[in-house]
Coordinates of C-alpha atoms in Angstrom, one line a residue:
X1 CA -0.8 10.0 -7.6
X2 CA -3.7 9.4 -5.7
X3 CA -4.9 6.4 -3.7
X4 CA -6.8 4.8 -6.8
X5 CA -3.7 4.9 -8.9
X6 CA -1.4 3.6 -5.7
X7 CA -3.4 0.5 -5.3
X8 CA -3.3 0.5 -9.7
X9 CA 0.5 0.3 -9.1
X10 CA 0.5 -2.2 -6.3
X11 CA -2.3 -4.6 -8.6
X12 CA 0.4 -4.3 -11.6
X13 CA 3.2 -5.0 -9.1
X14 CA 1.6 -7.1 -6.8
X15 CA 4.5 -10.4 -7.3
X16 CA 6.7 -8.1 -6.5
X17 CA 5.0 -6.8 -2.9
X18 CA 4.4 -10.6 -2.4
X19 CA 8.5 -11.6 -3.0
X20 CA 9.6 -8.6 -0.5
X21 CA 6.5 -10.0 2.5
X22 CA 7.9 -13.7 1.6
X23 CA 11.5 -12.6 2.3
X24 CA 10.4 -10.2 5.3
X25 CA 8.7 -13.5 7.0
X26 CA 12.0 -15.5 5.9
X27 CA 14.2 -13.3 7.4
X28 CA 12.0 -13.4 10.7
X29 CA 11.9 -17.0 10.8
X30 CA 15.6 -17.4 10.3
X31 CA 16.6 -14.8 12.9
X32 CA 14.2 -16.3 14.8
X33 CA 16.0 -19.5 14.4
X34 CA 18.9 -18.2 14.9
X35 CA 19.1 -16.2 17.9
X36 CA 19.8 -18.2 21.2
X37 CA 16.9 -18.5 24.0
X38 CA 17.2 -16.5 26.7
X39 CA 15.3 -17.0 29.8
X40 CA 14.2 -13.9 32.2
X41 CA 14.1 -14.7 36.1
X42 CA 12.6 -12.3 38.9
X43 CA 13.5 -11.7 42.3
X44 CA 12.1 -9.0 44.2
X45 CA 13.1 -6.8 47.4
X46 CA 10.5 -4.6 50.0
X47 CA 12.4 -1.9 51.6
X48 CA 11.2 -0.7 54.9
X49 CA 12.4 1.1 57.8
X50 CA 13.6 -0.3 60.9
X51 CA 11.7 2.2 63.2
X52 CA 8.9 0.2 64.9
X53 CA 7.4 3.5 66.7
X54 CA 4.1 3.9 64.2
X55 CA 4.1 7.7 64.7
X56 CA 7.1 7.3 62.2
X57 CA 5.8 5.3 59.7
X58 CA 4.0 7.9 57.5
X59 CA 7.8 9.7 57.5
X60 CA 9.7 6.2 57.6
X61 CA 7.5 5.1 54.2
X62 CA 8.4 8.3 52.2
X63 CA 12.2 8.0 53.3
X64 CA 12.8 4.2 52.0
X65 CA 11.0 5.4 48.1
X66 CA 13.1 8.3 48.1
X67 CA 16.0 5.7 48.7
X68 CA 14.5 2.7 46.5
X69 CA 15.2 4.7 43.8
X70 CA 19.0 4.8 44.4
X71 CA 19.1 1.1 45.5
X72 CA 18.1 0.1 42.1
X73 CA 22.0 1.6 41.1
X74 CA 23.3 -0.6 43.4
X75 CA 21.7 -4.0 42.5
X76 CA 24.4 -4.0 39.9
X77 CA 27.3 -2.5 42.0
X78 CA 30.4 -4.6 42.2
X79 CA 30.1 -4.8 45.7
X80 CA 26.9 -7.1 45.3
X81 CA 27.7 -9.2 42.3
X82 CA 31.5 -10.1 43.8
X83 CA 29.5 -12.0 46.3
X84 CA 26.9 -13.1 43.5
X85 CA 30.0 -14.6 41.5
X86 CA 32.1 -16.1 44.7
X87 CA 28.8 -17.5 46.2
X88 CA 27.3 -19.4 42.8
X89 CA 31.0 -20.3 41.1
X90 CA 30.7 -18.1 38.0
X91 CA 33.1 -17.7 35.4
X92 CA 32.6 -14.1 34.9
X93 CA 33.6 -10.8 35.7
X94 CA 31.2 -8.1 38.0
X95 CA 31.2 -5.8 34.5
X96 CA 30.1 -9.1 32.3
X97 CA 27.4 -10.0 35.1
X98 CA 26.2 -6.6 35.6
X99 CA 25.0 -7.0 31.8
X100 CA 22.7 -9.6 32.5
X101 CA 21.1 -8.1 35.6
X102 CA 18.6 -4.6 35.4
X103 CA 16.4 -3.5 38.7
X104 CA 13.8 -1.0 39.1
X105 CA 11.2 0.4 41.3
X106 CA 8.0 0.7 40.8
X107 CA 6.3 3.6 41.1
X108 CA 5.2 5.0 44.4
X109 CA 6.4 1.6 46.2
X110 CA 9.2 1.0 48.2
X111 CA 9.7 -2.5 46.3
X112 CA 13.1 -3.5 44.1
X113 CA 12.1 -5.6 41.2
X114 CA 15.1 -7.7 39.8
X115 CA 15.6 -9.2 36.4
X116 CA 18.2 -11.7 35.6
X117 CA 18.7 -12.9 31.8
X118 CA 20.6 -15.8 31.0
X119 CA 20.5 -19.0 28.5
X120 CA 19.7 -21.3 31.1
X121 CA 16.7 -21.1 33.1
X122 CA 18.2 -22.2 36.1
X123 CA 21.0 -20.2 36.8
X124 CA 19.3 -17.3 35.7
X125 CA 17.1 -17.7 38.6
X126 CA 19.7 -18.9 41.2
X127 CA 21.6 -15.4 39.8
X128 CA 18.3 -13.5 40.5
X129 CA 18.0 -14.9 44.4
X130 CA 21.6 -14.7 45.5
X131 CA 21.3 -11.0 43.8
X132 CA 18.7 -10.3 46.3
X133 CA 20.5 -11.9 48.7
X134 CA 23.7 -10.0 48.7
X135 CA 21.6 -7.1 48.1
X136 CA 20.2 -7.2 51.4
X137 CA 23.0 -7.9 53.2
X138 CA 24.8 -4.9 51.7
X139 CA 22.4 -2.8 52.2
X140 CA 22.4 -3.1 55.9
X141 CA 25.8 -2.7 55.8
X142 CA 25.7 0.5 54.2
X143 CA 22.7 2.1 55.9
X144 CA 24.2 2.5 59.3
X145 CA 25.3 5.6 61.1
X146 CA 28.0 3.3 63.0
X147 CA 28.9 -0.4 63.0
X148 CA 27.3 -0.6 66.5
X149 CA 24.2 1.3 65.4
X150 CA 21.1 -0.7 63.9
X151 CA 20.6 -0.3 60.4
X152 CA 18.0 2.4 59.1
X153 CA 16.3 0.5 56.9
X154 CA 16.1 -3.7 55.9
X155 CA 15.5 -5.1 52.8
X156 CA 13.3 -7.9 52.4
X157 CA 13.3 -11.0 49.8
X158 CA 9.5 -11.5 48.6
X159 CA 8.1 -14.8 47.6
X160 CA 10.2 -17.5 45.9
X161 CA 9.6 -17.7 42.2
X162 CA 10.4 -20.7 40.4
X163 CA 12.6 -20.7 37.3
X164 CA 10.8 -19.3 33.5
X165 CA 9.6 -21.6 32.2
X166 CA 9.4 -20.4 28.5
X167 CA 12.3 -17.9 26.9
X168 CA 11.9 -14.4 26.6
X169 CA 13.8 -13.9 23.5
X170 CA 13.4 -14.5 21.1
X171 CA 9.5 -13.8 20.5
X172 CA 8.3 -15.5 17.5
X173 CA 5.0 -13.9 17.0
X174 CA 6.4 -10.5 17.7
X175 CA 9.3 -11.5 15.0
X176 CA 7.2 -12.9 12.8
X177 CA 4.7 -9.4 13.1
X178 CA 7.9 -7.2 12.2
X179 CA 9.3 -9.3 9.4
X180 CA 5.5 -9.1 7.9
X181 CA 5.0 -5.5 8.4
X182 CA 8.4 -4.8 7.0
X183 CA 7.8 -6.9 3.8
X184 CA 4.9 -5.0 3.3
X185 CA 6.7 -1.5 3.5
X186 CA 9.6 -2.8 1.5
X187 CA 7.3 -4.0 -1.2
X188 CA 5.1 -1.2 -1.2
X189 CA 7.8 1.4 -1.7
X190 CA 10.0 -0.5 -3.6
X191 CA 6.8 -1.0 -6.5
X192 CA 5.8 2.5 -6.5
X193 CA 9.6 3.5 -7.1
X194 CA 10.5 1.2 -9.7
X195 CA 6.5 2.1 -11.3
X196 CA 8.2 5.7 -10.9
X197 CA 11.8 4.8 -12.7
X198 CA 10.3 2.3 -15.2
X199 CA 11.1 4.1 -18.7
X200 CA 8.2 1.6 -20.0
X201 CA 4.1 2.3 -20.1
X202 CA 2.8 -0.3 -18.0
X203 CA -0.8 1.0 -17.8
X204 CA -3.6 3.4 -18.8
X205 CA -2.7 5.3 -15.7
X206 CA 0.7 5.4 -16.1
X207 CA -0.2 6.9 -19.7
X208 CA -2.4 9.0 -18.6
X209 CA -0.3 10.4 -16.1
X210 CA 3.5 10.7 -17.6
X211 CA 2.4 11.4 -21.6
X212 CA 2.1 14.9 -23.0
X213 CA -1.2 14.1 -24.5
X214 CA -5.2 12.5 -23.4
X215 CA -5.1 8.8 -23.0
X216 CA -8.2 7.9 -25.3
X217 CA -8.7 5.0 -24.9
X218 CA -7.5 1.4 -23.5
X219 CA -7.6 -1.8 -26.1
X220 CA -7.4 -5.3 -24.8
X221 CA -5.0 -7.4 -27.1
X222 CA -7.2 -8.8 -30.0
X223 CA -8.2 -12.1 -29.5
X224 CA -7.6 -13.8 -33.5
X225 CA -8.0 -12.4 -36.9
X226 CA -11.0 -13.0 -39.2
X227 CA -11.1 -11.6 -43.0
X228 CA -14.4 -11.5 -43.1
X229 CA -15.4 -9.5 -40.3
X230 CA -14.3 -7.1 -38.0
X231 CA -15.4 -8.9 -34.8
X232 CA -12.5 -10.9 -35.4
X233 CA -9.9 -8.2 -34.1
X234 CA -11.3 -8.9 -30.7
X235 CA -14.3 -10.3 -28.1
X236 CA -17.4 -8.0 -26.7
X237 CA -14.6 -6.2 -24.5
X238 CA -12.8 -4.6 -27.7
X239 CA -15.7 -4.0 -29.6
X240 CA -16.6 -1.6 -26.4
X241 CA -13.2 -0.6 -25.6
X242 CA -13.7 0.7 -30.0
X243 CA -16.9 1.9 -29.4
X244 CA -15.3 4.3 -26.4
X245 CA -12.6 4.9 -28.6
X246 CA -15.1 6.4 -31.1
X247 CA -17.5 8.4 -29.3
X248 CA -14.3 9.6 -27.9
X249 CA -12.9 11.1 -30.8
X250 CA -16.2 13.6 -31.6
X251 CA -14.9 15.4 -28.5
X252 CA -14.4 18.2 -27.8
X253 CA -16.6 20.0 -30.8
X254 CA -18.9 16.7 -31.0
X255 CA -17.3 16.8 -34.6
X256 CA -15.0 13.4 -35.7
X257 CA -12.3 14.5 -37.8
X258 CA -12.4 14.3 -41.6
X259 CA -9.0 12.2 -42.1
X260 CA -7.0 10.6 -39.0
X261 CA -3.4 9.3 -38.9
X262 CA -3.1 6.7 -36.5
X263 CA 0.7 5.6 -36.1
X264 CA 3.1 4.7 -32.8
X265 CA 6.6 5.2 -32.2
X266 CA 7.9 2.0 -33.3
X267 CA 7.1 -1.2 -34.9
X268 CA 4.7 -3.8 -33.5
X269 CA 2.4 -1.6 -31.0
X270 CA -0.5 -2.4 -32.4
X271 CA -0.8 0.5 -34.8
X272 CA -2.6 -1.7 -37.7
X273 CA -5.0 -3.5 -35.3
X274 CA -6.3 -0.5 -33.9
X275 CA -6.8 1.7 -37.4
X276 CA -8.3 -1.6 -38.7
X277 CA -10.4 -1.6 -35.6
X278 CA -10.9 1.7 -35.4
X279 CA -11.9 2.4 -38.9
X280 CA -15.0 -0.7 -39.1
X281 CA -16.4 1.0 -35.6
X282 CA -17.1 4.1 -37.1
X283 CA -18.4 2.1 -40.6
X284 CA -20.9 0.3 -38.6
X285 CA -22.7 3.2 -37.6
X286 CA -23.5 4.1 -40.9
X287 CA -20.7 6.2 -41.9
X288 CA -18.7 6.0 -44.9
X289 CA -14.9 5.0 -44.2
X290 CA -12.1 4.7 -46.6
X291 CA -9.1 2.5 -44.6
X292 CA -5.8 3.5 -46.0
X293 CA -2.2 1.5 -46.0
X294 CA 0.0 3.9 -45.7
X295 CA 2.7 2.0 -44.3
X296 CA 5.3 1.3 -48.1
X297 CA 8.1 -0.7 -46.7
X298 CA 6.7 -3.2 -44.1
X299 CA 2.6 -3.8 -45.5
X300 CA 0.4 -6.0 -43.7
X301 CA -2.8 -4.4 -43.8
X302 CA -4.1 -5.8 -47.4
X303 CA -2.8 -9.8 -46.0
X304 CA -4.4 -9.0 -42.3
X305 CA -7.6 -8.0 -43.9
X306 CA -7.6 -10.6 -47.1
X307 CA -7.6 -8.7 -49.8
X308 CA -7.0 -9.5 -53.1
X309 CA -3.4 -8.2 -55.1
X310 CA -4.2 -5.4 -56.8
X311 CA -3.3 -1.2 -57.4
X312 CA -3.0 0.8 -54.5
X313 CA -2.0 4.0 -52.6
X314 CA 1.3 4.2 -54.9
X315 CA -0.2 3.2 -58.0
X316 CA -2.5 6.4 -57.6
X317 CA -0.1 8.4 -56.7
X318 CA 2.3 7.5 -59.7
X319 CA -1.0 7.5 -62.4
X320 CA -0.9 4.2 -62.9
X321 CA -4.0 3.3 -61.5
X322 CA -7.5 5.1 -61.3
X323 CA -8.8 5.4 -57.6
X324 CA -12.2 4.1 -58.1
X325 CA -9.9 0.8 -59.3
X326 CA -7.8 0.8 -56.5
X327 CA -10.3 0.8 -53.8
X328 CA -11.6 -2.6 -52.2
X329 CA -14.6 -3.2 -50.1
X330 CA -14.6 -4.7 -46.9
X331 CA -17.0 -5.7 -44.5
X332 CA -20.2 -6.1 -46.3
X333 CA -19.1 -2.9 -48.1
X334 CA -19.3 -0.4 -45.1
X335 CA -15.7 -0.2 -45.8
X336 CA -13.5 0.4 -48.1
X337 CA -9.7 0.0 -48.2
X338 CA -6.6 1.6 -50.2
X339 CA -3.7 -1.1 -50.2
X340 CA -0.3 0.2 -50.5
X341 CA 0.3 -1.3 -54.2
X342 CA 3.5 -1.6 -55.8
X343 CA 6.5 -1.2 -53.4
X344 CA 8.1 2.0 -54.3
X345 CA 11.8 2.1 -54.4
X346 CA 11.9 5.6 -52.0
X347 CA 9.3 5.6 -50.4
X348 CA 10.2 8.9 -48.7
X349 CA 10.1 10.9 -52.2
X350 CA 7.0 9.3 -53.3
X351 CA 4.9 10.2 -50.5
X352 CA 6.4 13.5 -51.4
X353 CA 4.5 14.3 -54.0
X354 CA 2.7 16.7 -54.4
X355 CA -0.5 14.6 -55.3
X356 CA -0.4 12.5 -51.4
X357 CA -2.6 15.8 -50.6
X358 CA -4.6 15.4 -53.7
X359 CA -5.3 11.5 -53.4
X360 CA -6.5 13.0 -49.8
X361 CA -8.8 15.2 -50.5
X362 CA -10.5 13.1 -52.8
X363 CA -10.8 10.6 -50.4
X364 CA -11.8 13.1 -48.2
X365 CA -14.7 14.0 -50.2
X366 CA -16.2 10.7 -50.9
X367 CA -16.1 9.5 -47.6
X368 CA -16.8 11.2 -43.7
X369 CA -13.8 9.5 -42.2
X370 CA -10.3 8.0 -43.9
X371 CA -8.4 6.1 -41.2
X372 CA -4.3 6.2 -42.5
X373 CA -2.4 3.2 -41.6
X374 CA 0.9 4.9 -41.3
X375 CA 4.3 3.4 -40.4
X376 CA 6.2 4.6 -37.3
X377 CA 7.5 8.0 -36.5
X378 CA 10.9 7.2 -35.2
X379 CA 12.1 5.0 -38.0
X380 CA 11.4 6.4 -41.1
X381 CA 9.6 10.2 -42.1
X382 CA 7.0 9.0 -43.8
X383 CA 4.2 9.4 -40.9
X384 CA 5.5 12.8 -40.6
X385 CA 4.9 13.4 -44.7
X386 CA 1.1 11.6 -43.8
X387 CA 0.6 13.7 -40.1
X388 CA 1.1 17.2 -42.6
X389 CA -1.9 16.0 -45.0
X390 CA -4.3 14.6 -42.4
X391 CA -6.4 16.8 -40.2
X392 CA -5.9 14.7 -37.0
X393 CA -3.4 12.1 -35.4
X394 CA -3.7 9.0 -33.0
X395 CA -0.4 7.7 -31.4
X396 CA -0.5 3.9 -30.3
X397 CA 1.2 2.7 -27.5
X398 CA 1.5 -1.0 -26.5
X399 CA 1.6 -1.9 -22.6
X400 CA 5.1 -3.0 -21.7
X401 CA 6.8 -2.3 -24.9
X402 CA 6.9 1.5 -25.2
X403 CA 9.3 3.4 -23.8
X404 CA 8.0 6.9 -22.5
X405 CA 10.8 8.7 -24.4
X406 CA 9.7 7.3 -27.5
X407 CA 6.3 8.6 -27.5
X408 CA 7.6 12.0 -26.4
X409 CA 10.0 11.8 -29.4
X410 CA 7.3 10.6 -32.1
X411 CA 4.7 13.6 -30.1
X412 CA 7.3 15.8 -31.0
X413 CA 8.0 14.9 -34.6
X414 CA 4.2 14.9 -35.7
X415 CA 3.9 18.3 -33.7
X416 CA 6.8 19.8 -35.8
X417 CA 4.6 19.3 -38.6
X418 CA 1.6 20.9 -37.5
X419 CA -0.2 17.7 -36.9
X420 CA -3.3 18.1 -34.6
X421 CA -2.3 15.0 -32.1
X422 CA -5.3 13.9 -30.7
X423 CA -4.3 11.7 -27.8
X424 CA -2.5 8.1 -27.5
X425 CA -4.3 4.9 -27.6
X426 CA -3.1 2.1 -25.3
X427 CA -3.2 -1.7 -26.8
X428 CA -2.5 -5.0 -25.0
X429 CA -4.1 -3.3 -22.3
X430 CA -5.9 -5.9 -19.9
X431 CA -9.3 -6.6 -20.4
X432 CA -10.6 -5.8 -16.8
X433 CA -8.9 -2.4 -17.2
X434 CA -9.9 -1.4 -21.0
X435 CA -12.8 1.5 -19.8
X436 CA -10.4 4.0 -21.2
X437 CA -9.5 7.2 -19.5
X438 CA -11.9 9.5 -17.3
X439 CA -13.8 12.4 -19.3
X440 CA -11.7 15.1 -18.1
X441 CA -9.3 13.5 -20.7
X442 CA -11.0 14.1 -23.4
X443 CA -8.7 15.6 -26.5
X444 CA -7.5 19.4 -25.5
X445 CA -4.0 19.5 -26.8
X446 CA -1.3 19.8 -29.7
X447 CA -4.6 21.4 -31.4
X448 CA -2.3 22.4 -34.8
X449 CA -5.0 25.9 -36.6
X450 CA -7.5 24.4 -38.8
X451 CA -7.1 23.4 -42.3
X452 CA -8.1 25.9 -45.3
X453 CA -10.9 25.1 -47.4
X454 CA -10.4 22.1 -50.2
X455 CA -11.8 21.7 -53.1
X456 CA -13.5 18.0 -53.6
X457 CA -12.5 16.4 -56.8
X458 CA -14.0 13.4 -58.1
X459 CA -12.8 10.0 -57.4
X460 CA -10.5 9.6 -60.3
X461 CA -9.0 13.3 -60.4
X462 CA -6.6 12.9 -57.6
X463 CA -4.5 15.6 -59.6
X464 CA -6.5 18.3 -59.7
X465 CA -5.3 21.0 -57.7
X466 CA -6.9 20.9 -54.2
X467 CA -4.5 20.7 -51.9
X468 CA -4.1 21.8 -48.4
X469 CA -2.5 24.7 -46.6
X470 CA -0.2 23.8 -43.8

């Protein structure tokens, strides 16, 4: 994935990343809430020698930082705080004190700096003074060659700091910066993974990216349905999205193929919307399209489109009704339709027939493009029976509905047939992201050889032999 397609992800699952940021800045608040204040107090120490001769004070000043640097173990030694605890009262032990208390020395300095935390900003400081004051007294216990003998060095307390006067913990902003930035890392990861694991196609990108054939195209969800014309399957954004869709399809050999079976993996992706859409495009540029309903058991094209009741695709097939009967015009006559006609009783052994390939090739020959409305691939093996007669296959997918599996599976059924599977074409897509794919995904797989030559019978002769090698 690159970075276009991670913010893609993060725009799809943006509630998400905003849900994980909400609870990071919760979680701040309430541990912020929640954890007791704790104020820090400063005392602080200079160390110097006691030699007042200033030929030694060059040596004198390197001896006391060589020492600071131990005297900063000693701050906490029990020694010091016994006296810290008998002289202020305090219900502790030197181990529980030393806790609370941390020195260090600066560097290059001979200065102690003392840090006292406590709850109370009071006796944090009195801890942090009497510190400092045992402190000095021990250490001029300790830094003497004999009890008679002056001590080597003296340790000084400098200035008197008042109590804090604002906690140091906890730190709201600093909480609050953590609990934001960690939201934002939790939601990030958390909506590229589940993008990742989702068995469902959630966008164009996601299509183009985890299916084993081009994305061709995007289709926003058709807006209402109008007999009468084909505008109704959608606004100025379909129409386009259709248009792409079209030019798309003359790719790679600028040549649009003769018959195309446009199907999906299941019911209700949109398969009959986008042949219906698909097919009045190319009729409005002045090509002749036949729009067939191939789909026997669950028919909806005839009723989407309002058509009248009449002979159709069966009828043909069976010889009981003449093709040039059967078809309907549509659209101010750019197009014409084949209903399905009589419901068949097997479906499966009708299509069959030996004269499916011989209806097709007639229709082949009076028009430049027939657009078969097939049912699904999964259910039933009737878009198989269609994918073996038609030249050419689109696979719908509907946003949010199909599983990646099932496309695989219905990819793999038309392919076992030798159908040519063009690409997939994405419906309910949303209208600011219906462009459709990048040229470099133009159709260049599941390329099944090229079909023998036909023969072209007239309209009516749907029987004569002309059928198709496969």
């Amino acid at each position: 994935m690159d970075l276009r397609e991670y913010v893609d992800v993060l725009r799809r699952r943006w509630r998400f990343v905003v849900v994980c940021v909400l609870l990071g800045l919760a979680a701040a608040v309430a541990v912020t809430a929640l954890m007791p204040r704790t104020y820090t107090a400063k005392a602080q120490l200079f160390i110097a020698t006691t030699d007042n001769d200033s030929a030694n004070a060059y040596a004198g000043g390197l001896f006391t930082q060589q020492r600071v640097k131990s005297y900063t173990q000693v701050t906490n030694s029990p020694a010091v705080l016994g006296g810290v605890i008998d002289k202020l009262d305090l219900n502790t032990t030197p181990e529980q004190l030393a806790k609370k208390i941390s020195a260090q020395a600066p560097l290059d300095t001979t200065l102690v700096d003392i840090k006292v935390q406590d709850r109370s900003a009071t006796r944090a400081q009195a801890i942090a003074d009497e510190t400092a004051a045992q402190f000095t007294r021990y250490i001029g216990s300790i830094e003497k060659a004999s009890a008679d003998d002056p001590a080597l060095v003296k340790a000084s307390v400098v200035g008197n700091p008042d109590p804090p006067t604002a906690p140091s913990s906890p730190r709201p902003a600093l909480n609050v910066a953590i609990g934001l930035l960690g939201g934002i890392v939790v939601g990030a990861t958390g909506a590229v993974l589940r993008n990742s694991l989702d068995p469902t196609v959630r966008s164009a990108g996601d299509a183009r990216r985890r299916l084993d054939v081009p994305t061709l195209g995007a289709l926003p969800k058709p807006a209402r349905r109008r007999a009468d014309t084909g505008h109704g399957n959608g606004g100025v954004r379909r129409d386009e999205a259709l248009s792409q869709l079209r030019t798309r399809l003359r790719l790679p050999r600028d040549d649009m193929p003769s018959s195309l079976l446009v199907s999906s993996a299941l019911h209700g992706e949109g398969r009959t919307d986008t042949a219906i859409g698909l097919a009045a495009s190319v009729a409005r540029t002045g090509r002749r399209v036949v729009l067939v309903e191939g789909d026997l058991r669950r028919p909806r094209l005839a009723a989407t489109l309002g058509l009248r009741e009449g002979p159709g695709l069966t009828d043909v097939i069976t010889g009981g009704a003449a093709l040039s009967h059967a078809l309907q015009p549509w659209e101010a006559g750019q197009l014409r339709v084949l209903p399905s006609g009589t419901p068949p009783p097997d479906p499966t052994a009708l299509l069959s027939s030996r004269y499916l390939g011989q209806l097709l090739r007639a229709l082949e020959a009076e028009a430049d493009l027939v657009v078969l409305d097939s049912p699904p691939v999964l259910p039933f093996a009737d878009a198989a029976i269609f994918a073996g007669e038609t030249e050419a296959a689109l696979i719908v997918v509907r946003l949010g509905r199909t599983k990646y599996d099932q496309v695989h599976r219905a990819i793999e059924n038309l392919s076992s047939v030798g159908a040519r599977v063009l690409g997939a074409v994405v419906t309910a897509a949303p209208p600011d992201r219906s462009t459709g794919p990048h040229p470099r995904h133009a159709p260049q797989q599941h390329r099944a050889p090229e079909p023998a030559d036909r023969a072209a019978p007239a309209a009516d002769g749907v029987r004569a032999p002309a059928g198709r090698s496969r």
